[in-house]
Amino acid sequence: MKKPLVAVIGALVLAGAGAAPAVAAEPTATGVGKSVDTETLTGVVHDVVTSATSAVNQVTSPSLSAVSLAGTVSLSNCSGSVVRLPNSLDTDPALVMSNGHCLTSGFLDPGEVVTNQSSTRTFGLLNSSGTRVATLRASKLAYATMTDTDVSIYQLTSTYATIKNSYGISALTLQDTHPTAGTAITVASGYWKTLYNCNIDGFVYRLKEGDWTWKDSVRYTSACNTIGGTSGSPVIDQSTGKVVAVNNTGNEDGESCTVNNPCEVDANGTVTVRQGINYAEETYIIPACFTTGNQLNLNASGCTLPKP
């Protein structure tokens, strides 16, 4: 969920002292998901706060051998990652994945789907230690929706080979099978340059937040206490290094089914509220919807993404 940035001066003071907890710089805004309102966030504040958060994370959540920040990206208001499909070629135009609610144009309406829309959005490419090594640029927004799932996929002007050869960074691969409960995962935030480690606690039949409903969502164990700005982060299986979901929301205040407070709805309509628990949307359905050359084809066999 979005959280407006508060106590900037206090965060800077704590950052200077070298002892700021990750939540000290928690960004806030109004709306669905875990993006941030960058109109109130200057570059200087962002760099100082993210550095402090990253430093603390290295102490409390050391990087695992299979997972780092390499291949993640920072957006103006969210996180994301350079991703490839199991059958992508190195010569294909690279893709960046984030959330549908992270579009610069604002939230999409329920039932709304955007495809192949021209875009020049930029992304900060990070290496394994979280250092920004390049600025990547989109050629188009290939796909975006907040219906059934919460995802945006941009096509870049660069190929995977160009990115690898220029910066030594490989794209993350999307797993094309359903994730498994109990799997050890890492939510890798390019915006905050931070890794959150936990497990998949289970799956939610329907996750409802305000006017939006998402299907078969991933529920984390409580250790993944993601904050504003982590929207769009890849959720990575620690054993394989593959992306199994995209981080998008959590219940902040204990309210039921309201904006910033998603509720779980089971197949019988029973509603459950889990305050402080965070969620992601599965990504295994995405590969079937992209064909040769990483081109979107919503009519491809096996593609179940919502259509316009």
GROMACS .gro file of C-alpha atoms in nm:
model
  308
    1MET     CA    1   0.000   0.000   0.000
    2LYS     CA    2   0.116   0.350  -0.061
    3LYS     CA    3   0.233   0.544   0.240
    4PRO     CA    4   0.314   0.920   0.237
    5LEU     CA    5   0.669   1.010   0.332
    6VAL     CA    6   0.678   1.143   0.689
    7ALA     CA    7   0.942   1.268   0.928
    8VAL     CA    8   1.200   1.334   0.657
    9ILE     CA    9   1.419   1.541   0.884
   10GLY     CA   10   1.400   1.280   1.157
   11ALA     CA   11   1.493   1.008   0.911
   12LEU     CA   12   1.792   1.208   0.793
   13VAL     CA   13   1.909   1.259   1.149
   14LEU     CA   14   1.874   0.889   1.226
   15ALA     CA   15   2.045   0.800   0.900
   16GLY     CA   16   2.335   1.023   0.990
   17ALA     CA   17   2.359   0.845   1.324
   18GLY     CA   18   2.384   0.515   1.137
   19ALA     CA   19   2.106   0.353   1.339
   20ALA     CA   20   1.785   0.415   1.145
   21PRO     CA   21   1.547   0.117   1.137
   22ALA     CA   22   1.396   0.032   0.799
   23VAL     CA   23   1.062   0.177   0.905
   24ALA     CA   24   1.207   0.514   1.005
   25ALA     CA   25   1.199   0.629   0.644
   26GLU     CA   26   0.875   0.458   0.554
   27PRO     CA   27   0.719   0.643   0.259
   28THR     CA   28   0.348   0.711   0.258
   29ALA     CA   29   0.086   0.821   0.010
   30THR     CA   30  -0.279   0.763  -0.052
   31GLY     CA   31  -0.385   0.466  -0.258
   32VAL     CA   32  -0.353   0.098  -0.334
   33GLY     CA   33  -0.028  -0.088  -0.306
   34LYS     CA   34   0.319  -0.018  -0.177
   35SER     CA   35   0.437   0.263  -0.404
   36VAL     CA   36   0.538   0.611  -0.289
   37ASP     CA   37   0.440   0.968  -0.363
   38THR     CA   38   0.753   1.111  -0.520
   39GLU     CA   39   0.620   1.464  -0.542
   40THR     CA   40   0.736   1.508  -0.183
   41LEU     CA   41   1.053   1.301  -0.215
   42THR     CA   42   1.374   1.472  -0.329
   43GLY     CA   43   1.667   1.287  -0.479
   44VAL     CA   44   1.891   1.379  -0.188
   45VAL     CA   45   1.649   1.250   0.073
   46HIS     CA   46   1.592   0.932  -0.125
   47ASP     CA   47   1.963   0.855  -0.158
   48VAL     CA   48   2.036   0.915   0.210
   49VAL     CA   49   1.738   0.721   0.337
   50THR     CA   50   1.784   0.426   0.101
   51SER     CA   51   2.150   0.404   0.194
   52ALA     CA   52   2.058   0.389   0.563
   53THR     CA   53   1.789   0.128   0.499
   54SER     CA   54   2.025  -0.082   0.292
   55ALA     CA   55   2.293  -0.066   0.560
   56VAL     CA   56   2.053  -0.181   0.830
   57ASN     CA   57   1.922  -0.458   0.607
   58GLN     CA   58   2.272  -0.594   0.557
   59VAL     CA   59   2.296  -0.635   0.933
   60THR     CA   60   1.948  -0.779   0.994
   61SER     CA   61   1.887  -0.968   0.667
   62PRO     CA   62   2.216  -1.075   0.507
   63SER     CA   63   2.204  -1.153   0.137
   64LEU     CA   64   2.163  -1.518   0.045
   65SER     CA   65   2.390  -1.679  -0.210
   66ALA     CA   66   2.113  -1.727  -0.466
   67VAL     CA   67   1.955  -1.383  -0.432
   68SER     CA   68   2.088  -1.028  -0.460
   69LEU     CA   69   1.970  -0.694  -0.596
   70ALA     CA   70   2.129  -0.761  -0.937
   71GLY     CA   71   1.870  -0.713  -1.209
   72THR     CA   72   1.629  -0.516  -0.994
   73VAL     CA   73   1.536  -0.161  -1.093
   74SER     CA   74   1.416   0.151  -0.920
   75LEU     CA   75   1.119   0.340  -1.062
   76SER     CA   76   1.017   0.694  -0.973
   77ASN     CA   77   0.761   0.559  -0.724
   78CYS     CA   78   0.811   0.182  -0.705
   79SER     CA   79   1.041  -0.115  -0.747
   80GLY     CA   80   1.075  -0.355  -1.037
   81SER     CA   81   1.306  -0.595  -1.216
   82VAL     CA   82   1.444  -0.686  -1.556
   83VAL     CA   83   1.280  -1.018  -1.637
   84ARG     CA   84   1.297  -1.277  -1.910
   85LEU     CA   85   1.070  -1.563  -2.003
   86PRO     CA   86   1.194  -1.923  -2.004
   87ASN     CA   87   1.217  -1.912  -2.384
   88SER     CA   88   1.347  -1.556  -2.426
   89LEU     CA   89   1.656  -1.510  -2.643
   90ASP     CA   90   1.950  -1.288  -2.554
   91THR     CA   91   1.875  -1.087  -2.867
   92ASP     CA   92   1.516  -1.015  -2.760
   93PRO     CA   93   1.421  -0.671  -2.627
   94ALA     CA   94   1.438  -0.690  -2.249
   95LEU     CA   95   1.131  -0.660  -2.028
   96VAL     CA   96   1.084  -0.478  -1.695
   97MET     CA   97   0.811  -0.594  -1.457
   98SER     CA   98   0.644  -0.390  -1.182
   99ASN     CA   99   0.287  -0.339  -1.055
  100GLY     CA  100  -0.014  -0.213  -1.248
  101HIS     CA  101  -0.071   0.044  -0.973
  102CYS     CA  102   0.279   0.186  -1.033
  103LEU     CA  103   0.196   0.348  -1.368
  104THR     CA  104   0.280   0.718  -1.392
  105SER     CA  105  -0.071   0.778  -1.523
  106GLY     CA  106  -0.230   0.654  -1.200
  107PHE     CA  107  -0.440   0.355  -1.101
  108LEU     CA  108  -0.624   0.148  -1.358
  109ASP     CA  109  -0.996   0.094  -1.313
  110PRO     CA  110  -1.126  -0.255  -1.234
  111GLY     CA  111  -1.159  -0.436  -1.566
  112GLU     CA  112  -0.914  -0.203  -1.741
  113VAL     CA  113  -0.624  -0.352  -1.938
  114VAL     CA  114  -0.355  -0.154  -2.121
  115THR     CA  115  -0.154  -0.311  -2.404
  116ASN     CA  116   0.126  -0.193  -2.633
  117GLN     CA  117   0.112   0.170  -2.528
  118SER     CA  118   0.405   0.393  -2.625
  119SER     CA  119   0.628   0.477  -2.327
  120THR     CA  120   0.968   0.633  -2.260
  121ARG     CA  121   0.972   0.561  -1.888
  122THR     CA  122   1.317   0.515  -1.734
  123PHE     CA  123   1.444   0.265  -1.478
  124GLY     CA  124   1.756   0.265  -1.263
  125LEU     CA  125   1.937  -0.069  -1.306
  126LEU     CA  126   2.104  -0.202  -0.991
  127ASN     CA  127   2.393  -0.443  -0.945
  128SER     CA  128   2.422  -0.705  -0.672
  129SER     CA  129   2.520  -0.453  -0.404
  130GLY     CA  130   2.240  -0.211  -0.494
  131THR     CA  131   2.454   0.040  -0.683
  132ARG     CA  132   2.280   0.206  -0.976
  133VAL     CA  133   2.488   0.121  -1.281
  134ALA     CA  134   2.267   0.235  -1.568
  135THR     CA  135   1.945   0.400  -1.677
  136LEU     CA  136   1.726   0.180  -1.893
  137ARG     CA  137   1.447   0.320  -2.110
  138ALA     CA  138   1.117   0.173  -2.222
  139SER     CA  139   0.996   0.171  -2.580
  140LYS     CA  140   0.644   0.074  -2.477
  141LEU     CA  141   0.419  -0.044  -2.197
  142ALA     CA  142   0.348  -0.393  -2.326
  143TYR     CA  143   0.087  -0.487  -2.066
  144ALA     CA  144  -0.070  -0.353  -1.748
  145THR     CA  145  -0.374  -0.429  -1.536
  146MET     CA  146  -0.501  -0.422  -1.179
  147THR     CA  147  -0.770  -0.681  -1.251
  148ASP     CA  148  -0.719  -1.039  -1.123
  149THR     CA  149  -0.353  -0.949  -1.082
  150ASP     CA  150  -0.150  -0.629  -1.035
  151VAL     CA  151   0.123  -0.613  -1.296
  152SER     CA  152   0.289  -0.389  -1.552
  153ILE     CA  153   0.539  -0.510  -1.812
  154TYR     CA  154   0.749  -0.266  -2.012
  155GLN     CA  155   0.951  -0.347  -2.322
  156LEU     CA  156   1.291  -0.178  -2.325
  157THR     CA  157   1.502  -0.026  -2.600
  158SER     CA  158   1.787  -0.256  -2.490
  159THR     CA  159   1.824  -0.630  -2.545
  160TYR     CA  160   1.926  -0.875  -2.274
  161ALA     CA  161   2.261  -0.917  -2.448
  162THR     CA  162   2.325  -0.543  -2.448
  163ILE     CA  163   2.251  -0.516  -2.077
  164LYS     CA  164   2.468  -0.819  -1.998
  165ASN     CA  165   2.760  -0.708  -2.213
  166SER     CA  166   2.749  -0.346  -2.095
  167TYR     CA  167   2.685  -0.392  -1.723
  168GLY     CA  168   2.745  -0.759  -1.645
  169ILE     CA  169   2.389  -0.804  -1.521
  170SER     CA  170   2.156  -1.085  -1.623
  171ALA     CA  171   1.778  -1.065  -1.620
  172LEU     CA  172   1.575  -1.261  -1.366
  173THR     CA  173   1.377  -1.551  -1.512
  174LEU     CA  174   1.004  -1.585  -1.453
  175GLN     CA  175   0.907  -1.929  -1.325
  176ASP     CA  176   0.628  -2.076  -1.538
  177THR     CA  177   0.484  -2.309  -1.273
  178HIS     CA  178   0.271  -2.230  -0.969
  179PRO     CA  179   0.474  -2.148  -0.655
  180THR     CA  180   0.464  -2.377  -0.352
  181ALA     CA  181   0.360  -2.298   0.004
  182GLY     CA  182   0.651  -2.296   0.245
  183THR     CA  183   0.905  -2.186  -0.018
  184ALA     CA  184   1.180  -1.960   0.114
  185ILE     CA  185   1.157  -1.631  -0.077
  186THR     CA  186   1.320  -1.290  -0.103
  187VAL     CA  187   1.135  -0.970  -0.190
  188ALA     CA  188   1.403  -0.760  -0.362
  189SER     CA  189   1.323  -0.388  -0.360
  190GLY     CA  190   1.513  -0.179  -0.612
  191TYR     CA  191   1.359   0.140  -0.475
  192TRP     CA  192   1.490   0.083  -0.121
  193LYS     CA  193   1.788  -0.135  -0.223
  194THR     CA  194   1.668  -0.382   0.038
  195LEU     CA  195   1.607  -0.757   0.059
  196TYR     CA  196   1.321  -0.898   0.268
  197ASN     CA  197   1.351  -1.269   0.349
  198CYS     CA  198   1.059  -1.490   0.456
  199ASN     CA  199   0.848  -1.779   0.330
  200ILE     CA  200   0.529  -1.826   0.132
  201ASP     CA  201   0.270  -1.875   0.405
  202GLY     CA  202  -0.006  -1.976   0.166
  203PHE     CA  203  -0.235  -1.862  -0.113
  204VAL     CA  204  -0.546  -1.646  -0.107
  205TYR     CA  205  -0.848  -1.740  -0.318
  206ARG     CA  206  -0.943  -1.373  -0.357
  207LEU     CA  207  -0.763  -1.070  -0.218
  208LYS     CA  208  -0.988  -0.764  -0.213
  209GLU     CA  209  -0.869  -0.406  -0.161
  210GLY     CA  210  -1.111  -0.121  -0.223
  211ASP     CA  211  -1.254  -0.162  -0.573
  212TRP     CA  212  -0.990  -0.414  -0.681
  213THR     CA  213  -0.988  -0.793  -0.652
  214TRP     CA  214  -0.688  -1.019  -0.716
  215LYS     CA  215  -0.695  -1.395  -0.764
  216ASP     CA  216  -0.477  -1.664  -0.608
  217SER     CA  217  -0.248  -1.417  -0.432
  218VAL     CA  218   0.066  -1.508  -0.237
  219ARG     CA  219   0.058  -1.444   0.138
  220TYR     CA  220   0.394  -1.396   0.311
  221THR     CA  221   0.495  -1.501   0.658
  222SER     CA  222   0.529  -1.201   0.888
  223ALA     CA  223   0.906  -1.160   0.839
  224CYS     CA  224   0.848  -0.986   0.501
  225ASN     CA  225   0.739  -0.655   0.652
  226THR     CA  226   0.745  -0.467   0.323
  227ILE     CA  227   0.690  -0.089   0.318
  228GLY     CA  228   0.592   0.183   0.073
  229GLY     CA  229   0.820   0.183  -0.230
  230THR     CA  230   0.846  -0.197  -0.244
  231SER     CA  231   0.553  -0.223  -0.486
  232GLY     CA  232   0.661  -0.411  -0.797
  233SER     CA  233   0.952  -0.590  -0.630
  234PRO     CA  234   1.023  -0.936  -0.768
  235VAL     CA  235   0.951  -1.220  -0.526
  236ILE     CA  236   1.237  -1.462  -0.578
  237ASP     CA  237   1.256  -1.831  -0.488
  238GLN     CA  238   1.576  -1.854  -0.284
  239SER     CA  239   1.658  -2.205  -0.407
  240THR     CA  240   1.623  -2.138  -0.780
  241GLY     CA  241   1.670  -1.764  -0.817
  242LYS     CA  242   1.354  -1.749  -1.029
  243VAL     CA  243   1.072  -1.496  -0.990
  244VAL     CA  244   0.748  -1.647  -0.861
  245ALA     CA  245   0.544  -1.332  -0.787
  246VAL     CA  246   0.541  -0.953  -0.781
  247ASN     CA  247   0.502  -0.776  -0.446
  248ASN     CA  248   0.202  -0.545  -0.426
  249THR     CA  249   0.018  -0.481  -0.099
  250GLY     CA  250  -0.048  -0.550   0.271
  251ASN     CA  251  -0.298  -0.483   0.548
  252GLU     CA  252  -0.178  -0.182   0.740
  253ASP     CA  253  -0.448  -0.083   0.990
  254GLY     CA  254  -0.655  -0.398   1.044
  255GLU     CA  255  -0.952  -0.266   0.846
  256SER     CA  256  -1.144  -0.500   0.618
  257CYS     CA  257  -1.130  -0.480   0.238
  258THR     CA  258  -1.053  -0.106   0.229
  259VAL     CA  259  -0.778   0.076   0.042
  260ASN     CA  260  -0.448  -0.001   0.219
  261ASN     CA  261  -0.621  -0.285   0.406
  262PRO     CA  262  -0.679  -0.583   0.177
  263CYS     CA  263  -0.887  -0.870   0.310
  264GLU     CA  264  -0.880  -1.238   0.221
  265VAL     CA  265  -1.199  -1.392   0.081
  266ASP     CA  266  -1.220  -1.771   0.052
  267ALA     CA  267  -1.426  -1.974  -0.195
  268ASN     CA  268  -1.723  -1.970   0.046
  269GLY     CA  269  -1.715  -1.592   0.083
  270THR     CA  270  -1.564  -1.595   0.432
  271VAL     CA  271  -1.358  -1.281   0.496
  272THR     CA  272  -1.035  -1.287   0.695
  273VAL     CA  273  -0.830  -0.983   0.796
  274ARG     CA  274  -0.460  -1.020   0.881
  275GLN     CA  275  -0.319  -0.691   1.002
  276GLY     CA  276   0.049  -0.645   0.925
  277ILE     CA  277   0.059  -0.927   0.670
  278ASN     CA  278   0.175  -0.855   0.315
  279TYR     CA  279   0.098  -1.006  -0.024
  280ALA     CA  280   0.213  -1.057  -0.383
  281GLU     CA  281   0.059  -1.159  -0.714
  282GLU     CA  282   0.174  -1.476  -0.889
  283THR     CA  283   0.361  -1.439  -1.217
  284TYR     CA  284   0.370  -1.795  -1.354
  285ILE     CA  285   0.081  -1.714  -1.590
  286ILE     CA  286   0.278  -1.442  -1.772
  287PRO     CA  287   0.516  -1.650  -1.992
  288ALA     CA  288   0.229  -1.812  -2.184
  289CYS     CA  289   0.116  -1.467  -2.301
  290PHE     CA  290   0.445  -1.368  -2.468
  291THR     CA  291   0.565  -1.529  -2.788
  292THR     CA  292   0.864  -1.499  -3.022
  293GLY     CA  293   1.067  -1.185  -2.967
  294ASN     CA  294   0.904  -1.120  -2.628
  295GLN     CA  295   0.592  -0.995  -2.803
  296LEU     CA  296   0.261  -0.992  -2.617
  297ASN     CA  297  -0.005  -1.226  -2.753
  298LEU     CA  298  -0.308  -1.248  -2.525
  299ASN     CA  299  -0.465  -1.498  -2.766
  300ALA     CA  300  -0.178  -1.744  -2.736
  301SER     CA  301  -0.260  -2.095  -2.616
  302GLY     CA  302  -0.261  -2.112  -2.236
  303CYS     CA  303  -0.267  -1.733  -2.186
  304THR     CA  304  -0.506  -1.644  -1.902
  305LEU     CA  305  -0.411  -1.281  -1.837
  306PRO     CA  306  -0.713  -1.046  -1.851
  307LYS     CA  307  -0.780  -0.906  -2.195
  308PRO     CA  308  -0.891  -0.550  -2.286
   0.00000   0.00000   0.00000
